[in-house]
CSV table of C-alpha atoms and ligand atoms in Angstrom, one decimal:
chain,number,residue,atom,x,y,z
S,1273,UNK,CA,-9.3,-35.1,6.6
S,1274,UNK,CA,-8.4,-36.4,10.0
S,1275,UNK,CA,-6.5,-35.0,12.9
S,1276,UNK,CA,-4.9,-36.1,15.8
S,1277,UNK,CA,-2.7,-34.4,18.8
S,1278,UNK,CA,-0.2,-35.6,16.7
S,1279,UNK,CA,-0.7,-34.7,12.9
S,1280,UNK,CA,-2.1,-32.0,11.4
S,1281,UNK,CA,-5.5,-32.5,9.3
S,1282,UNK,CA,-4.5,-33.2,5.7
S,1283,UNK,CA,-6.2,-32.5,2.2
S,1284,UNK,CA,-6.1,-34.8,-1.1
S,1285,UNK,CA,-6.1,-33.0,-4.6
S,1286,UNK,CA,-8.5,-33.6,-6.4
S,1287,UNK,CA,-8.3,-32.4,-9.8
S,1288,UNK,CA,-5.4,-29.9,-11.0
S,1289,UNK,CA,-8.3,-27.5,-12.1
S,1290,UNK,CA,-6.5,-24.5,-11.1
S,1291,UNK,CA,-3.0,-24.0,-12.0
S,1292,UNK,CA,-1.5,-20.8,-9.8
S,1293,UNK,CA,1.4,-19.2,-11.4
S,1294,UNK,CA,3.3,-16.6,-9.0
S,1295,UNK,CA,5.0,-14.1,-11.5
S,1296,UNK,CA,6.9,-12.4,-8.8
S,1297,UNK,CA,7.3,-12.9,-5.6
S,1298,UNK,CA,8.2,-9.9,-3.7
S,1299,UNK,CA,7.6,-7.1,-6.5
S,1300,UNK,CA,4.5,-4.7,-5.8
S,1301,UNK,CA,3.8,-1.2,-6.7
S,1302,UNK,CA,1.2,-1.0,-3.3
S,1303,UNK,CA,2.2,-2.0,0.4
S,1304,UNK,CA,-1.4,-2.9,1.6
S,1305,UNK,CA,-1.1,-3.4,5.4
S,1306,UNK,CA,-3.4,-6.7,5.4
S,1307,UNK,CA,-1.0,-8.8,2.8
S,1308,UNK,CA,0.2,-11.8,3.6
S,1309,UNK,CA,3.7,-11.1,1.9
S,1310,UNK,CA,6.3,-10.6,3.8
S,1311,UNK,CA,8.3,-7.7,1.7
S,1312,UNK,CA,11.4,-6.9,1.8
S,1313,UNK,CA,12.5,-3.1,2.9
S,1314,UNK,CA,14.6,-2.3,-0.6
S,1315,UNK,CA,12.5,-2.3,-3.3
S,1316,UNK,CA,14.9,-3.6,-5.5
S,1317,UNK,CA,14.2,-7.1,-6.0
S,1318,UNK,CA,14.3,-8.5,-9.3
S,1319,UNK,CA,12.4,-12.0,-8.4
S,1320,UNK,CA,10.2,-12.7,-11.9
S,1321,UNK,CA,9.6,-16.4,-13.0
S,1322,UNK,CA,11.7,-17.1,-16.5
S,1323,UNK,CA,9.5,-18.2,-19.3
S,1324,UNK,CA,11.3,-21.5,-19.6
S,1325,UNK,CA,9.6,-22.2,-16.0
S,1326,UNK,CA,6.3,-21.5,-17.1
S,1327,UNK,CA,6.5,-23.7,-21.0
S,1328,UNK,CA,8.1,-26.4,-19.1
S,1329,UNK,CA,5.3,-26.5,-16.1
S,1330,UNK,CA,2.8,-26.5,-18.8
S,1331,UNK,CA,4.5,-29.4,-21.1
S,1332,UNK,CA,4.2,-31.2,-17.5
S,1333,UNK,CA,0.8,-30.6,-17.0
S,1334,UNK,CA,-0.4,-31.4,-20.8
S,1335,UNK,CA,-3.1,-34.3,-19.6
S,1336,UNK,CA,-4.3,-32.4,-16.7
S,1337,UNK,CA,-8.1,-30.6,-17.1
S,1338,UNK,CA,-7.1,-27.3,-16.6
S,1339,UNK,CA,-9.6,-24.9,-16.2
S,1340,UNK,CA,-8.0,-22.0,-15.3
S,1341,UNK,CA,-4.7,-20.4,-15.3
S,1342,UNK,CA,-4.1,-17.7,-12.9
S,1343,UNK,CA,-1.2,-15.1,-12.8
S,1344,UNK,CA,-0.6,-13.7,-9.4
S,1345,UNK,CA,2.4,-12.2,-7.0
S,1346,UNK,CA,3.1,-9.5,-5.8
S,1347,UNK,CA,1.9,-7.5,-8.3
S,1348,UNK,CA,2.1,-9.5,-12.0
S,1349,UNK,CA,1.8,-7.2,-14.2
S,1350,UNK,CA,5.3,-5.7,-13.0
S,1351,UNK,CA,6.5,-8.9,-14.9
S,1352,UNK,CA,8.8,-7.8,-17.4
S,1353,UNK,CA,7.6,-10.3,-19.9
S,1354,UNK,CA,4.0,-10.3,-18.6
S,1355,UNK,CA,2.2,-9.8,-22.3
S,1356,UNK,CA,4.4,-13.1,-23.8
S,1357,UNK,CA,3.6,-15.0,-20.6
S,1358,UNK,CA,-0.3,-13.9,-21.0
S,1359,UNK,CA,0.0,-15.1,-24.9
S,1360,UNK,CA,1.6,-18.4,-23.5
S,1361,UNK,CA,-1.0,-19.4,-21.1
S,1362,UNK,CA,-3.7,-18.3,-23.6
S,1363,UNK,CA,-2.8,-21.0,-25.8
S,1364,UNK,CA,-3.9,-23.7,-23.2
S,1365,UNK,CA,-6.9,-22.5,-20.8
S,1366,UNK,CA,-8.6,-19.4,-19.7
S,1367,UNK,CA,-6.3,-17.0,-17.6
S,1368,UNK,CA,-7.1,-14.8,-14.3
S,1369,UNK,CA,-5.2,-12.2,-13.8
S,1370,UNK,CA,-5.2,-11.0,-10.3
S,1371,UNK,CA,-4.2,-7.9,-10.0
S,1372,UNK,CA,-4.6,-4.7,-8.4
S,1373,UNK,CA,-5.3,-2.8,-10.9
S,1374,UNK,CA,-3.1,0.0,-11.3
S,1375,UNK,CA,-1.7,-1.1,-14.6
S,1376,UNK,CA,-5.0,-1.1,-16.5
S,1377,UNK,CA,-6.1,2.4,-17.9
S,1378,UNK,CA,-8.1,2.0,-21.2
S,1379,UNK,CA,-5.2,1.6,-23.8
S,1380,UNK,CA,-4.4,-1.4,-21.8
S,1381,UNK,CA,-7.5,-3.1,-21.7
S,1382,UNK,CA,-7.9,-2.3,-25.4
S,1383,UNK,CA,-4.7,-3.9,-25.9
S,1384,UNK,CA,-5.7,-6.9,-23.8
S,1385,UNK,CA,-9.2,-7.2,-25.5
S,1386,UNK,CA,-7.4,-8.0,-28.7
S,1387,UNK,CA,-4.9,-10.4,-27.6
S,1388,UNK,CA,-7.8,-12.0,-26.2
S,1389,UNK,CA,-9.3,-12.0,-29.4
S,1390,UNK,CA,-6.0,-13.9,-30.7
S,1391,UNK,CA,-7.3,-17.0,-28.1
S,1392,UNK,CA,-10.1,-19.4,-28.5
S,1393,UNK,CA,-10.0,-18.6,-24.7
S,1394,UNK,CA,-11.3,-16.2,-22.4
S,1395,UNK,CA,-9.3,-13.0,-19.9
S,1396,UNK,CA,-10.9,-12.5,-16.3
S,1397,UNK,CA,-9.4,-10.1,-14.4
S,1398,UNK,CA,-9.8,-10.4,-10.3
S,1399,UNK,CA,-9.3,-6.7,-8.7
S,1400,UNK,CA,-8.3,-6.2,-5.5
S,1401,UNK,CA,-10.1,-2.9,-3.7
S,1402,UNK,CA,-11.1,-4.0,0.1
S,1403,UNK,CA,-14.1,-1.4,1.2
S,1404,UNK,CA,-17.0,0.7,-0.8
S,1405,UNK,CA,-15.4,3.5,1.1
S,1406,UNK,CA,-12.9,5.5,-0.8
S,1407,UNK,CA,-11.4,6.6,2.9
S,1408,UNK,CA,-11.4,3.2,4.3
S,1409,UNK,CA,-10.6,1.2,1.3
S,1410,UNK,CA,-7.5,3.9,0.7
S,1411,UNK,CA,-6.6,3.3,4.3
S,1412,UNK,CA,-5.6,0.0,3.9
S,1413,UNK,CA,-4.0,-0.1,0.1
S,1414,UNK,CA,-2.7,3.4,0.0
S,1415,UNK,CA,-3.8,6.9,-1.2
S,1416,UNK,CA,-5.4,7.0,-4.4
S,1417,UNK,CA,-5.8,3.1,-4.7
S,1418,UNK,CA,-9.7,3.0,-4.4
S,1419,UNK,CA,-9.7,5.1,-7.5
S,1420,UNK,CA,-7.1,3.5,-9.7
S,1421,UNK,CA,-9.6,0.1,-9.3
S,1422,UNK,CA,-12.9,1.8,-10.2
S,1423,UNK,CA,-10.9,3.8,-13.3
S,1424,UNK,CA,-9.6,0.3,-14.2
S,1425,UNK,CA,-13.1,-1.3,-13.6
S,1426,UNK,CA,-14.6,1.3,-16.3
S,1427,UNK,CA,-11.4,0.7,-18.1
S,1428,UNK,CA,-12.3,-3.0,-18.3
S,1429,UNK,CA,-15.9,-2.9,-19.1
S,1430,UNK,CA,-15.8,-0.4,-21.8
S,1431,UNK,CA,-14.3,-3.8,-23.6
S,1432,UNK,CA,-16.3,-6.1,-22.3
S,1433,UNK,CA,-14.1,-7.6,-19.6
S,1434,UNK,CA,-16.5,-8.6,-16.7
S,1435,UNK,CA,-14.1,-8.0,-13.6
S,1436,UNK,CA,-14.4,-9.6,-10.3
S,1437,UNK,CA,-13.6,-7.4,-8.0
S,1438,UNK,CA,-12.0,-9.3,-4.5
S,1439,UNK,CA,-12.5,-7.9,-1.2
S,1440,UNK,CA,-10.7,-9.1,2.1
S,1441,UNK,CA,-13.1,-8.0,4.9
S,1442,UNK,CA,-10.5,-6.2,7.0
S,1443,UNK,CA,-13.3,-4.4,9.0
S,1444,UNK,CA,-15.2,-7.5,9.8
S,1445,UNK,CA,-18.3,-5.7,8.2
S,1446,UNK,CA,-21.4,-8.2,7.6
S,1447,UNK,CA,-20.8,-9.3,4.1
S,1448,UNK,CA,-24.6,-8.9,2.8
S,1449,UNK,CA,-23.8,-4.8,3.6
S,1450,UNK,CA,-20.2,-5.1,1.5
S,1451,UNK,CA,-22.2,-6.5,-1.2
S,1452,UNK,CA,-25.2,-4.0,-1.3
S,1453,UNK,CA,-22.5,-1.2,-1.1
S,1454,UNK,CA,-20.5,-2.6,-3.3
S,1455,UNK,CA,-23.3,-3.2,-6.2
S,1456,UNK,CA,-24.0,0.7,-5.5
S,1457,UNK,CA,-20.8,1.7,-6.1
S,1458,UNK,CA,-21.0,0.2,-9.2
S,1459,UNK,CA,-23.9,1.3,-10.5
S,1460,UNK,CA,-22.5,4.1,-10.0
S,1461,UNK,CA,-19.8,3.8,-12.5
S,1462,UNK,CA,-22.0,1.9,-15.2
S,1463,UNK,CA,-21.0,-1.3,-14.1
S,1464,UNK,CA,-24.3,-3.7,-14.1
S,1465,UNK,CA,-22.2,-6.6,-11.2
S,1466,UNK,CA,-24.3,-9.4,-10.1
S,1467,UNK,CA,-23.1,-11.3,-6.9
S,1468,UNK,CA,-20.8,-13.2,-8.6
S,1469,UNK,CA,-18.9,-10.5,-9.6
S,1470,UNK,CA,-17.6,-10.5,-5.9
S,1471,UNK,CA,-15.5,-12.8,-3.7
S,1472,UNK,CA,-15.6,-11.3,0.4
S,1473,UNK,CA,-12.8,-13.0,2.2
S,1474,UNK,CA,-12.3,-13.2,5.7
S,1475,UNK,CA,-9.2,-11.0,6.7
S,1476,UNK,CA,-6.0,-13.6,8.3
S,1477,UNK,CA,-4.3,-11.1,11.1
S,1478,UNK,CA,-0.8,-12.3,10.9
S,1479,UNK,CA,-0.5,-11.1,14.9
S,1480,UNK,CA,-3.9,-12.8,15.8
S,1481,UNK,CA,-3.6,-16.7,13.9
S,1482,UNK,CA,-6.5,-18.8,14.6
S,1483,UNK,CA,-6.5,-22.5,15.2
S,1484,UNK,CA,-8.5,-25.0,12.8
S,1485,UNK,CA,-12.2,-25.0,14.2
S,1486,UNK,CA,-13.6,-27.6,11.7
S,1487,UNK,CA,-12.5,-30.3,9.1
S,1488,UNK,CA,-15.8,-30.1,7.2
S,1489,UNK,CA,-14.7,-28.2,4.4
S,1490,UNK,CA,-15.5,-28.6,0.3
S,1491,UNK,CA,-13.7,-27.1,-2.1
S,1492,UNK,CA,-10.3,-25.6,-0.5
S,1493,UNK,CA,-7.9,-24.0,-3.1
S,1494,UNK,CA,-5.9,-27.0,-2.4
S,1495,UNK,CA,-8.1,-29.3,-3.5
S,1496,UNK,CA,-8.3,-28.3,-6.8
S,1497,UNK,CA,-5.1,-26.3,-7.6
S,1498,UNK,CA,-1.3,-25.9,-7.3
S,1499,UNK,CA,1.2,-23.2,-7.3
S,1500,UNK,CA,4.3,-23.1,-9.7
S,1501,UNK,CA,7.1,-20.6,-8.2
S,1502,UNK,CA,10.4,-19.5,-9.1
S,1503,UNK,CA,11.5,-22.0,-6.4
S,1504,UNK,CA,9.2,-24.8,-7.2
S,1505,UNK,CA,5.5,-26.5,-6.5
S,1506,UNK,CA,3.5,-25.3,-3.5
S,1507,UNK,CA,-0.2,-26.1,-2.6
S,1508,UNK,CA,-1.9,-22.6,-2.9
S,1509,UNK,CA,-0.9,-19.2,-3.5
S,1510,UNK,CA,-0.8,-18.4,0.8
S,1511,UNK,CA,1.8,-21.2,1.5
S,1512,UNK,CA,4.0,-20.1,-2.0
S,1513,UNK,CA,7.5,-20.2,-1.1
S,1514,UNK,CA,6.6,-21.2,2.5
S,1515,UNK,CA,8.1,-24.7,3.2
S,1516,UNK,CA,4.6,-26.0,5.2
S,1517,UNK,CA,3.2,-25.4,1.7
S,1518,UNK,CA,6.1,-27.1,-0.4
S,1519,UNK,CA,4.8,-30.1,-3.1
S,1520,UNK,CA,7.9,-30.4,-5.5
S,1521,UNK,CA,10.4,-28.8,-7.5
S,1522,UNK,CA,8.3,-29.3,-10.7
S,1523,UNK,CA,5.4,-31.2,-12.2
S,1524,UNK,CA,6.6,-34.2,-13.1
S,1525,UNK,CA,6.3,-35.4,-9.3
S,1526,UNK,CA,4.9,-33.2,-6.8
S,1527,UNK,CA,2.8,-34.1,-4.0
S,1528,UNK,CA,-1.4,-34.3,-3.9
S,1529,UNK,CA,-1.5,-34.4,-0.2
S,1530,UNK,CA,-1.7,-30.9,1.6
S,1531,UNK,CA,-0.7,-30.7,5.4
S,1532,UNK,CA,-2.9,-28.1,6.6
S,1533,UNK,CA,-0.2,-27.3,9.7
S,1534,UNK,CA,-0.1,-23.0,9.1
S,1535,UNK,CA,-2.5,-20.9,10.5
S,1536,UNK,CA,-3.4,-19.7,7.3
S,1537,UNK,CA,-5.0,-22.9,7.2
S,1538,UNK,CA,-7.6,-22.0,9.7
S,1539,UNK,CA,-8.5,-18.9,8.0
S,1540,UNK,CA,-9.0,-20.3,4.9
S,1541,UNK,CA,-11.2,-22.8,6.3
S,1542,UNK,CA,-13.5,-20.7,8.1
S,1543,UNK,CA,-13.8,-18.5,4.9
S,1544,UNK,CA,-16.1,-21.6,3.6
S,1545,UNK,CA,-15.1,-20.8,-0.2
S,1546,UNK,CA,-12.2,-20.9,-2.2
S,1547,UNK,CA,-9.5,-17.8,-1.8
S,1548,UNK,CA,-8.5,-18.1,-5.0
S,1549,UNK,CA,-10.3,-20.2,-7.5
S,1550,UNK,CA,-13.0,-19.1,-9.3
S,1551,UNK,CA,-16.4,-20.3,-8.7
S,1552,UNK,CA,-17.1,-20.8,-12.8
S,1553,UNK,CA,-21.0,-22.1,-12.0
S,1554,UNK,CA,-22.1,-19.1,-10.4
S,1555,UNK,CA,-21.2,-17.3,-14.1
S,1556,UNK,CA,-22.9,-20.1,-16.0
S,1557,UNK,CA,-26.5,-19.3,-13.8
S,1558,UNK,CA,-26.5,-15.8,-15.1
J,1642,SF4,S1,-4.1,-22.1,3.2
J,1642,SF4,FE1,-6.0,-23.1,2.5
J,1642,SF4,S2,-5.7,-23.8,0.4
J,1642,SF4,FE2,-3.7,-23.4,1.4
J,1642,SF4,S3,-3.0,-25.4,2.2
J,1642,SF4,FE3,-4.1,-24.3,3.8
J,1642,SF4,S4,-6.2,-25.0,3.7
J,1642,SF4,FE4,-5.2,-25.5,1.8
């Protein structure tokens, strides 16, 4: 954890806990304005992880104590082969899928309730919708998107998913209000959430990076996770593909020291909890 003029602060893994798998890269039905992909103008990009990538990186990872396996992008559910992949990862942890939700409509989730059902292990979605306010949280994700969540939501719970739902603060808005609202909108739709139902992270303005402000931090995504790409090993899903973030080419030798050099560093930081991970105690003190 130290710094210099020189270095940038660094960060040790501590346990592969997490294990990040980016489906796709580039592919995503939505163009929110606050993501931290950079994608392409065409839409035509055919980017998806092979299988083989995926059994091999788990072979490599056999004696690690995974906890969780989570599928991310772009959008991962736009995986062609994104049920087999699902089945895969099933057969060795619990799997997250974050998502944002536009692919889940009630045959879905009844279809994903029983493939869970094939696992000793358990399916938690993470949503993305980013305000209580259909207006504001449609401004930023496009028309129609607030919606699509809360059907998918009521989609989820009517089989006894129990969604997070994830919400980058883009307005800035004191997070105790986002949470209040948030609980009312979901009351509204029959969903009984508890805090822990909701991760509030702080917003990273690509045309506004911060600098690090501390190097007292606990818990960093980087600490207790890595990323498997289509190009390799990187320390957390914000530096995938990003050479400040490359580990490896696979998981027989990758790196457990994190540079934190990229401004996304700072935003992370100051967001005092994990982006990504899941915070599996607060669901255990139900
Ligand atoms: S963005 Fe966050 S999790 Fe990723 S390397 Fe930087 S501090 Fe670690």
């Amino acid at each position: 954890m130290t710094s210099s003029i020189y270095a940038a602060p660094t960060s040790q893994l501590k346990g592969l806990n997490n294990l990040f798998i980016e489906l796709t890269e580039k592919n995503c039905n939505q163009r929110c304005r606050h993501c931290y992909i950079d994608f392409p103008l065409s839409k035509k990009v055919k980017d998806f992880i092979s299988i083989d990538t995926i059994k091999k990186a788990l072979n490599d990872t056999v004696n690690e104590n995974l906890q969780c396996i989570y599928l991310t992008g772009g959008e991962p559910m736009t995986h062609p082969d994104f049920n087999s992949i699902l089945r895969l990862c099933l057969k060795r942890s619990s799997v997250c899928i974050c998502t944002n939700g536009s692919f889940i409509n009630e045959k879905k989730a009844r279809f994903l309730k029983r493939v869970e059902e094939e696992s000793n292990f358990e399916i938690i979605f993470k949503l993305s919708i980013d305000h209580y306010n259909e207006v504001k949280s449609d401004d930023i994700r496009g028309r129609g998107t607030y919606r699509q969540v809360l059907h998918a939501v009521k989609s989820l719970i009517k089989y006894e998913f129990n969604p997070i739902l994830c919400i980058t603060n883009y307005y800035k808005e004191d997070k105790n209000v986002i949470l209040e609202e948030f609980l009312k909108v979901c009351n509204k739709i029959g969903f009984e959430a508890g805090p822990q139902n909701f991760v509030i992270n702080e917003y990273f303005d690509k045309n506004r990076p911060e600098e690090i402000e501390s190097s007292d931090w606990d818990g960093l995504d980087c600490e207790y996770g890595r990323i498997l790409t289509a190009k390799g090993i990187y320390t957390c899903p914000f530096l995938s593909n990003d050479h400040r973030g490359r580990c490896g080419s696979d998981f027989t030798d990758y790196s457990k020291k994190a540079s934190l050099e990229s401004p996304l560093c700072a935003t992370c930081i100051k967001n005092k909890t994990p982006f990504f991970g899941i915070n599996f105690s607060a669901f255990s003190q139900q």
